[in-house]
Coordinates of C-alpha atoms and ligand atoms in Angstrom, one line a residue:
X207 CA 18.4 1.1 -18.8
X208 CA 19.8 0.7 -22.3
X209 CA 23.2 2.3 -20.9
X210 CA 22.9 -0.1 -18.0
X211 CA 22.3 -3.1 -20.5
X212 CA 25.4 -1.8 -22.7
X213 CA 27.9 -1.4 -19.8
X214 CA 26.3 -5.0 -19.0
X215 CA 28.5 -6.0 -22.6
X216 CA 25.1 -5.6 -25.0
X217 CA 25.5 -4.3 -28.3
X218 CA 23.1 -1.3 -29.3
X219 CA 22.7 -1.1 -33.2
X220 CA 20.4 2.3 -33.1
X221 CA 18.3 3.6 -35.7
X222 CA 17.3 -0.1 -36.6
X223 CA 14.2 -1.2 -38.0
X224 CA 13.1 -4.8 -37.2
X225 CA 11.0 -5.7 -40.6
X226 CA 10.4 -9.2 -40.1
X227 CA 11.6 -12.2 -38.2
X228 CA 11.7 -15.7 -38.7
X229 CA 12.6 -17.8 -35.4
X230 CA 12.7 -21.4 -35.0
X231 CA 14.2 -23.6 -32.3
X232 CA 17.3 -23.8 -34.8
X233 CA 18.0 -20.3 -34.7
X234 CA 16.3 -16.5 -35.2
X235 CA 16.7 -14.8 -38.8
X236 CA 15.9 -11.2 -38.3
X237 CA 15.4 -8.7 -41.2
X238 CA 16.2 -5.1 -40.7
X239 CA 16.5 -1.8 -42.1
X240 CA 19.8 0.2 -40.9
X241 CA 20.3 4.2 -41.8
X242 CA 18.8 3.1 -45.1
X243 CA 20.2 -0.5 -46.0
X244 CA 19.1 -4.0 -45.3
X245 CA 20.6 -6.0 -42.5
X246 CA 20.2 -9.0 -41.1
X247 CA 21.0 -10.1 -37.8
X248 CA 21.4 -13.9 -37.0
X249 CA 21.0 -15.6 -33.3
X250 CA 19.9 -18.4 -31.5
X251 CA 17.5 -16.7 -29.1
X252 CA 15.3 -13.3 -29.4
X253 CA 13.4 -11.5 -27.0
X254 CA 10.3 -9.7 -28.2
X255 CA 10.3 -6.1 -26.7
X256 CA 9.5 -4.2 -29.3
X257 CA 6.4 -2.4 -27.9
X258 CA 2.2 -2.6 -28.7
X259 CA 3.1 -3.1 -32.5
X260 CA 5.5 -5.7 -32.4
X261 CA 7.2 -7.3 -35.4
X262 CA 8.6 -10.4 -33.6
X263 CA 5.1 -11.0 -32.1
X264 CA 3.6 -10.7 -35.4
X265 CA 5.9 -13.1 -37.1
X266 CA 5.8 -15.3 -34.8
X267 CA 1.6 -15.2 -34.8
X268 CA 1.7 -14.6 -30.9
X269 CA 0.4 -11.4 -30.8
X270 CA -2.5 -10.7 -29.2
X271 CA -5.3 -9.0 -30.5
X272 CA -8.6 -9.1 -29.0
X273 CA -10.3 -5.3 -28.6
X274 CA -11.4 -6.6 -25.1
X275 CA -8.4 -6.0 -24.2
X276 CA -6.9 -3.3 -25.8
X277 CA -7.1 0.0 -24.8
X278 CA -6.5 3.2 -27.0
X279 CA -4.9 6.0 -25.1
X280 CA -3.7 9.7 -26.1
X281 CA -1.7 11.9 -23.8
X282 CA 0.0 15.3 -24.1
X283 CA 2.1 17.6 -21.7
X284 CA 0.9 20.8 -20.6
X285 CA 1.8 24.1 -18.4
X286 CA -0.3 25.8 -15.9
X287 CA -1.7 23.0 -13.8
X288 CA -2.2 24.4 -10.1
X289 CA -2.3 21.3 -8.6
X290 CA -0.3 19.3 -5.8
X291 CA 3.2 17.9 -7.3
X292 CA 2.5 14.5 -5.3
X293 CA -1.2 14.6 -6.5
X294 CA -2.9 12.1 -9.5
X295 CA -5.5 13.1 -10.8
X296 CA -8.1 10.3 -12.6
X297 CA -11.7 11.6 -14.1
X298 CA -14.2 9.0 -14.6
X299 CA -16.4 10.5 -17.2
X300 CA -19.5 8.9 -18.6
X301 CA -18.0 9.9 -22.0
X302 CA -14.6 7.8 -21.4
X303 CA -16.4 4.7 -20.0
X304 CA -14.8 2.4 -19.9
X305 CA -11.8 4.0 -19.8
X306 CA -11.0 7.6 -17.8
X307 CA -9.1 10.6 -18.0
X308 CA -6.0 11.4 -16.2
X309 CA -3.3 14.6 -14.8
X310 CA -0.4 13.5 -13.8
X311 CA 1.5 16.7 -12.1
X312 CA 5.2 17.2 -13.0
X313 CA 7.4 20.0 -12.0
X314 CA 7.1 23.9 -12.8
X315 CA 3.6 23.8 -13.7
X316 CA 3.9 20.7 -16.0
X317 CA 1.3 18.1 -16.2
X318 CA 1.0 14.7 -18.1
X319 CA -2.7 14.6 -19.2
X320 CA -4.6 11.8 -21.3
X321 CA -7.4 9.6 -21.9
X322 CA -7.8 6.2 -22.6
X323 CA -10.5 3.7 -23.2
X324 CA -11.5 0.4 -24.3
X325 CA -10.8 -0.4 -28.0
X326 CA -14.1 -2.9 -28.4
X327 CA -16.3 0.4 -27.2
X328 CA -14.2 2.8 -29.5
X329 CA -15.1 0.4 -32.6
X330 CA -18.3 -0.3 -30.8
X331 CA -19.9 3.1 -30.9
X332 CA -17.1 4.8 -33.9
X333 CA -15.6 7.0 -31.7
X334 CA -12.9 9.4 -32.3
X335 CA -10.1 9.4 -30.0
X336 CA -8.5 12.5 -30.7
X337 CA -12.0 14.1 -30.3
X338 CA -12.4 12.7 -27.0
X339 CA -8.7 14.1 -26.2
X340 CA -9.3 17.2 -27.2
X341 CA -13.2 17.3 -25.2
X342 CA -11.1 16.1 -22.1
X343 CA -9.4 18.8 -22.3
X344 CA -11.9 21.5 -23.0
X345 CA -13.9 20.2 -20.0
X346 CA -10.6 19.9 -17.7
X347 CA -10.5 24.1 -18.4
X348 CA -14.1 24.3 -17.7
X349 CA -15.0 22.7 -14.5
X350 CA -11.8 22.5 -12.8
X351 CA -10.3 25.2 -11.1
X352 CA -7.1 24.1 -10.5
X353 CA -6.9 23.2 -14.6
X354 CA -8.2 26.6 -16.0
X355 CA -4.9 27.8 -17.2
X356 CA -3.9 24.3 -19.0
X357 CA -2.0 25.4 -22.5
X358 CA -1.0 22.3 -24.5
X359 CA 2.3 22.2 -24.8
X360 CA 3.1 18.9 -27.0
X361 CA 1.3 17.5 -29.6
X362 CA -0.7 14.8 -28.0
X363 CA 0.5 11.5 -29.2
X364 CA -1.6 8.3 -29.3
X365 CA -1.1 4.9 -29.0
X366 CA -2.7 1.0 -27.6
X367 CA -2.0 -1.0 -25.1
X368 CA -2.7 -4.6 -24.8
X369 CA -3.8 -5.6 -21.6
X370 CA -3.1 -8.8 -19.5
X371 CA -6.0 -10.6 -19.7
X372 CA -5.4 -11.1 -23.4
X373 CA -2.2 -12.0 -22.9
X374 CA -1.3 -15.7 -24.8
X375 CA 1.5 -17.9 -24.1
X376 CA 4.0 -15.5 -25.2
X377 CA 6.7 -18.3 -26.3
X378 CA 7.3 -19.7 -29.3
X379 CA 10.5 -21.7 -30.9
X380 CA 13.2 -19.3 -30.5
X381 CA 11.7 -16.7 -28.6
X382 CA 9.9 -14.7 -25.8
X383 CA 7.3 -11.7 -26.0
X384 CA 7.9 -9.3 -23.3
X385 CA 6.7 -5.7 -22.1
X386 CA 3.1 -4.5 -24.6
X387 CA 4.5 -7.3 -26.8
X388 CA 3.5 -10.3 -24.6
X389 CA 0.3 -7.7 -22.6
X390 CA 1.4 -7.3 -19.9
X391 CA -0.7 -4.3 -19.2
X392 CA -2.6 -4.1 -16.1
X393 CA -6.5 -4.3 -17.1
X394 CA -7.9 -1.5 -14.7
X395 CA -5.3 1.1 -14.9
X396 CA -3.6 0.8 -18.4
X397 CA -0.4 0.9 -16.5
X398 CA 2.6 -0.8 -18.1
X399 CA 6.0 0.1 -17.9
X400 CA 6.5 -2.0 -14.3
X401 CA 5.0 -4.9 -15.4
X402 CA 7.2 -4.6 -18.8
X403 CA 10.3 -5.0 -16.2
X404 CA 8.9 -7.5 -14.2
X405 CA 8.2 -9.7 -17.5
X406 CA 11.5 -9.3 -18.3
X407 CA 13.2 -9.8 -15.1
X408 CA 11.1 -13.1 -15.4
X409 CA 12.4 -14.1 -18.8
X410 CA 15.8 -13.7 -18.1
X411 CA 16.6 -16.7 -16.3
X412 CA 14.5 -19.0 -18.5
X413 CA 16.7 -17.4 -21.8
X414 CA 19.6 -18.2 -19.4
X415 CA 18.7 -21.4 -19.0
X416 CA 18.2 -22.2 -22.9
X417 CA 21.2 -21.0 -23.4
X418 CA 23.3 -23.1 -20.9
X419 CA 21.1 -26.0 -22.7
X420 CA 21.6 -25.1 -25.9
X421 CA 18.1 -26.1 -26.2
X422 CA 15.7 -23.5 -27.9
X423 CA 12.2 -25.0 -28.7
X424 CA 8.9 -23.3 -27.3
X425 CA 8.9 -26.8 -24.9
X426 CA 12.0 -25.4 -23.3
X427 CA 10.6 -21.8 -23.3
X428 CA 7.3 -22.8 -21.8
X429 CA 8.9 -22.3 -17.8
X430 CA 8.9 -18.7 -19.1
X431 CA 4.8 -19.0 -19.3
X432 CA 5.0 -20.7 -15.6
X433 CA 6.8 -18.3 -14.4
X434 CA 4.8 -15.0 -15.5
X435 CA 1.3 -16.8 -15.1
X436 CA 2.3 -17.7 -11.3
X437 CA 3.8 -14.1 -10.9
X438 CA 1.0 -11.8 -12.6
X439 CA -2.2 -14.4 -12.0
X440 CA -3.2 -13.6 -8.7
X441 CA -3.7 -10.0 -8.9
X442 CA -4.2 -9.8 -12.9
X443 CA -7.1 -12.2 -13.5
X444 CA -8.8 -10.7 -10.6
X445 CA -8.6 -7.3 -12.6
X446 CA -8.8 -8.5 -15.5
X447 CA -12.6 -9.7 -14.2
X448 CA -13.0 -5.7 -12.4
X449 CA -12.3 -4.5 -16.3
X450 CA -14.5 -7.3 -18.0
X451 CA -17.6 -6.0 -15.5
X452 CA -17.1 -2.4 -16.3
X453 CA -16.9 -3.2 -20.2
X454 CA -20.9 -2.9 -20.8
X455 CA -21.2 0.6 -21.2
X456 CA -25.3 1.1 -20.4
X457 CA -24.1 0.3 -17.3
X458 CA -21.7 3.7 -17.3
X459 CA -24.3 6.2 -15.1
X460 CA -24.9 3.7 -12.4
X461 CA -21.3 2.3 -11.7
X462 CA -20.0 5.6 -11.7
X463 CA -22.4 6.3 -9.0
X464 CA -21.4 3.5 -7.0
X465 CA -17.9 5.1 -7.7
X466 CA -18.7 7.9 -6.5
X467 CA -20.0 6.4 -3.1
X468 CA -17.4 4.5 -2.8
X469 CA -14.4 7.6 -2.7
X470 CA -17.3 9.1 0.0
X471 CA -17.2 6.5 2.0
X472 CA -13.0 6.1 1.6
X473 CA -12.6 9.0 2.5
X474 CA -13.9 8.8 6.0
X475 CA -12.5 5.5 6.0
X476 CA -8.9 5.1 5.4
X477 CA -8.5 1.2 5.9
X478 CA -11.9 0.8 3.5
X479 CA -9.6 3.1 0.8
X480 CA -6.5 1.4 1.3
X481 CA -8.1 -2.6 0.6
X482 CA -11.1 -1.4 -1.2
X483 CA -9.2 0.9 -3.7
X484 CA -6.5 -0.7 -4.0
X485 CA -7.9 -2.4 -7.1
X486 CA -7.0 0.5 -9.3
X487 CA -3.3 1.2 -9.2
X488 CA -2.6 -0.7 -5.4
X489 CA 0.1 -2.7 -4.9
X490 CA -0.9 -5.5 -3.3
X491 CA -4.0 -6.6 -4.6
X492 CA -5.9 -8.7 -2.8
X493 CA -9.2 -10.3 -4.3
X494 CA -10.8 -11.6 -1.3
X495 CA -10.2 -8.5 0.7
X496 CA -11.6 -5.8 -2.0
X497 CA -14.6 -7.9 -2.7
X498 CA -15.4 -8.3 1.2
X499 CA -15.0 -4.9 1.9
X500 CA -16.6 -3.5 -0.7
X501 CA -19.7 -6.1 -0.5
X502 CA -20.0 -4.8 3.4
X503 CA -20.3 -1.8 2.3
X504 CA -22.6 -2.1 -0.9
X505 CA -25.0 -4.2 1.5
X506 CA -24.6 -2.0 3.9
X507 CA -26.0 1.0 1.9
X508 CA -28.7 -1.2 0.4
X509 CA -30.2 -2.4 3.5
X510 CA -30.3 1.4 5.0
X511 CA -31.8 2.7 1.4
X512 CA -34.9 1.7 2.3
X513 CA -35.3 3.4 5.7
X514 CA -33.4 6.1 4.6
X515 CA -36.5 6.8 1.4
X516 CA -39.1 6.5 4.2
X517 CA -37.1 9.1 5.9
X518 CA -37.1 7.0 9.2
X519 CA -33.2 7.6 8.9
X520 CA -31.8 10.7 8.7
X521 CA -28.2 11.1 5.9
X522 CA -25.0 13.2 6.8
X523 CA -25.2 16.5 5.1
X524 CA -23.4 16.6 2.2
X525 CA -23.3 12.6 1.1
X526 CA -25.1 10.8 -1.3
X527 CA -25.8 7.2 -0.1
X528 CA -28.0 4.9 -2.4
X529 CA -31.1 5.8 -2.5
X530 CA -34.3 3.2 -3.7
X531 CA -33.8 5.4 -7.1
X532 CA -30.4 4.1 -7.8
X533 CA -31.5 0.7 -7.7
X534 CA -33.9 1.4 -9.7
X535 CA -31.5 3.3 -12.2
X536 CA -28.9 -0.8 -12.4
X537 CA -31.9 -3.0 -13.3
X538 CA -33.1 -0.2 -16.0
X539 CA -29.8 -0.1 -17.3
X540 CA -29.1 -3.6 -17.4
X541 CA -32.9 -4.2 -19.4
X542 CA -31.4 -1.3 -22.1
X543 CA -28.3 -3.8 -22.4
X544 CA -30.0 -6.7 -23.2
X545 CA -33.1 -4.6 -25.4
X546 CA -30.3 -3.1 -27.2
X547 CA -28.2 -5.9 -27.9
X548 CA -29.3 -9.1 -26.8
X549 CA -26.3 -11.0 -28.4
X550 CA -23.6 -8.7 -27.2
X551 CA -24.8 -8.8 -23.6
X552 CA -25.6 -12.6 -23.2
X553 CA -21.8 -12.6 -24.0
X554 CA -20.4 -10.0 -22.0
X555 CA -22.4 -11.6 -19.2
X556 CA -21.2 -15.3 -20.1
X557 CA -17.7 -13.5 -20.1
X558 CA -17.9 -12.3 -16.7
X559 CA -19.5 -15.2 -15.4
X560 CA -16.4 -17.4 -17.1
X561 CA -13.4 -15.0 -15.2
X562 CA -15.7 -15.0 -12.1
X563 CA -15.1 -18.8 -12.0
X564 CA -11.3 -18.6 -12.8
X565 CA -10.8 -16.5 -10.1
X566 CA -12.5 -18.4 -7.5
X567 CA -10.3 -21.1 -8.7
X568 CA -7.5 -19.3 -8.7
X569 CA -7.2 -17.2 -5.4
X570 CA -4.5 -16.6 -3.4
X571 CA -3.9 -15.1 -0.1
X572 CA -0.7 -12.9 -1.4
X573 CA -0.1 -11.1 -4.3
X574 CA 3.3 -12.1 -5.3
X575 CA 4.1 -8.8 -6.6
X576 CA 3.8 -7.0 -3.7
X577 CA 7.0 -9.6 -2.8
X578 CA 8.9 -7.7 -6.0
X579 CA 11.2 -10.2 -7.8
X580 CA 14.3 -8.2 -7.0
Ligands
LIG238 C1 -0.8 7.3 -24.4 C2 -0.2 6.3 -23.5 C3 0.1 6.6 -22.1 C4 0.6 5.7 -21.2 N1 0.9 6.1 -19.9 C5 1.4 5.2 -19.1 C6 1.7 5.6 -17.7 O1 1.5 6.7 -17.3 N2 2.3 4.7 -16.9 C7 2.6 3.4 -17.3 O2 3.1 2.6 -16.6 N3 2.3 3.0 -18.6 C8 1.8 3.9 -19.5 N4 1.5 3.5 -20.8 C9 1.9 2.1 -21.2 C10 3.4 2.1 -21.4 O3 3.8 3.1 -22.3 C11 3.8 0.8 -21.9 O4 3.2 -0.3 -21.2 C12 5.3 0.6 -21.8 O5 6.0 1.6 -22.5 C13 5.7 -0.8 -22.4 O6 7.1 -0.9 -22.5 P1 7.8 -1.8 -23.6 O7 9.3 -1.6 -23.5 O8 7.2 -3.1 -23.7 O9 7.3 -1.1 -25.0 P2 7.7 0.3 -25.6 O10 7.9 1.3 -24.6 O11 6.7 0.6 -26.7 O12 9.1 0.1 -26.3 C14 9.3 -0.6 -27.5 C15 10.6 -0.2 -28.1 O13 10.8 -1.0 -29.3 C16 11.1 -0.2 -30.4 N5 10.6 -0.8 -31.6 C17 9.3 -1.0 -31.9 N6 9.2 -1.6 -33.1 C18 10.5 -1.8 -33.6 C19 11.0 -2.4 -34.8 N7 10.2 -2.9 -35.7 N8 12.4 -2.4 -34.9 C20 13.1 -1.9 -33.9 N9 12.7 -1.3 -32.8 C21 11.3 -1.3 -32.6 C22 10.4 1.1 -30.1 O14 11.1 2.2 -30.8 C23 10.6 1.2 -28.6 O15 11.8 1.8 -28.2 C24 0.9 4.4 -21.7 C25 0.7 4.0 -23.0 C26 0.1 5.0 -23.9 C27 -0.1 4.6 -25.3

């Protein structure tokens, strides 16, 4: 991409530091460090895509930073992965909720494995990410055939991502946030790097458009805003909600049940995986569709629970519908969250109830990413 963007007529200054920025609709000040010297760099525009940590965002007091929506993540390469070359692998683990584990198989052998989770439960209950990491791994050897021979084979490296639902305005007099600088991380899967272009490909023609004015106040910028919000809306505030309902951790044991039923039932039902599952990683999410087929389903199980514990209804061998037991198990749970914490989980559940009603108010019938912008 950078060669693209320099045979496009850009000018790359490499090994550059950004140290701080000061933009305004009059022009963009930026102060940098260059193979050991101060530089500075003048212009009358500047797009933010310097990453998780960025400077311009920072300077320009747009960068989000709410641990409910940030995720922590560590990943590392390894060899001697037996599995499928066109096979992901995610591990929901009690000890990663909310968050999960994943292998991502490469060629020769190769894997990309990691974990990530939700900041606000990582500061919630102090928990050590390289620890986790390194237990992920450990476990991965242990139970998992296909894993046993995994050798490191990087140092893992660590990082955050900022996730869409805390995702501000992302203009400001003089500029734009793109990419982990404007969070533009989908909520349920921590995946980033497509939604990074697609923010981009959506600022473009609103920096054009400044340009060609020669107008540069956040006013001006604000059709950038329009334009991501009616892009990224329909599918992110709806995951954005999925994440906010998983983010109670007492409720870990249960959901991940439910989970678990869920994959059984997907995978003698391919049209229930394909709209039901699609909210982690499809790509054409649609709201009404995943929360009709999945509420089928959950009532569905319910209802037969209760014959089924009488055993006036008999279960395939080998599944593991819901049982009277595992209702039981939610409404425990969810007395342990408000015992524990009674302030913490009047607000989670105010939270939930809050993106419950911007999602009703804001569903669509398309995604408009599954459209592309290309
Ligand atoms: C451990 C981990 C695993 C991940 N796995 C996946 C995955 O499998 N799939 C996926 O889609 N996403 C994944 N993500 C998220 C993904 O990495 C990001 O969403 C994506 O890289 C965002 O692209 P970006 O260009 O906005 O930022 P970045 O990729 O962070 O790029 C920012 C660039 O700006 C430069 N920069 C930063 N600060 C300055 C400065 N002060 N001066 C000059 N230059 C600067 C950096 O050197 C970098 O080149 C993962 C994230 C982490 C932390």
């Amino acid at each position: 991409m950078l060669e693209a963007a320099e045979r496009a007529g850009a000018n790359v200054h490499q090994e550059t530091l950004a140290t701080g920025v000061d933009a305004g609709s009059a022009g963009v000040v930026v102060e940098a460090r260059r193979r050991g010297k101060g530089v500075t760099y003048r212009s009358r525009l500047i797009a933010g895509a310097d990453g998780a940590n960025s400077v311009v965002g920072t300077s320009a007091g747009k960068l989000a930073d709410d641990p409910r929506h940030i995720a922590v993540a560590q990943r590392a390469y390894a060899t001697g992965f037996e599995g499928d070359l066109g096979e992901v692998v995610c591990f929901f683990d009690e000890a990663l909720f909310p968050g999960y584990g994943w292998v991502f198989p490469m060629a020769g052998g190769r894997a990309n494995l990691g974990i990530g989770i939700l900041s606000e439960t990582r500061r919630r209950l102090d928990l050590n990410v390289p620890s986790l990491f390194g237990e992920f791994v450990e476990r991965l050897r242990r139970n998992h055939p296909r894993c046993a021979g995994l050798e490191l084979c990087s140092a893992p490296i660590g990082g955050i991502v900022r996730t869409y639902g805390g995702a501000g305005a992302n203009h400001f007099d003089g500029g734009v946030l793109i990419g982990d600088a404007g969070s533009f991380v989908d909520p349920m899967t921590g995946e980033g790097i497509t939604p990074a272009a697609e923010s981009a490909l959506l600022a473009a023609p609103v920096l054009r458009a400044a340009l060609e004015s020669g107008r540069f106040d956040a006013q001006q910028l604000s059709a950038y805003e329009d334009a991501f919000r009616a892009y990224f809306d329909p599918a992110m505030t709806f995951l954005d909600l999925c994440a906010a309902v998983l983010r109670n951790r007492w409720l870990a044991r249960p959901w991940l049940k439910a989970f678990a039923r869920g994959c059984e039932l997907a995978q003698a039902d391919p049209t229930f995986a394909r709209i039901g599952g699609s909210y982690f990683g499809g790509l054409d999410i649609q709201p009404f569709g995943i929360l009709s087929s999945v509420w089928v389903r959950l009532v569905e199980d319910i209802v037969l629970a209760w014959p089924r514990s009488f055993g006036t209804l008999a279960r395939a061998p080998g599944s593991r519908p819901t049982s009277l037991g595992d209702l039981a198990e939610w409404q425990a749970a969810w007395s342990r969250s408000f015992l524990a914490d009674p302030f913490w989980h009047t607000r989670w559940a105010w939270d939930v109830q809050r993106k419950t009603l911007r999602l009703l108010s804001s569903l669509q019938e398309r995604d408009p990413r599954a459209a592309g912008l290309l």
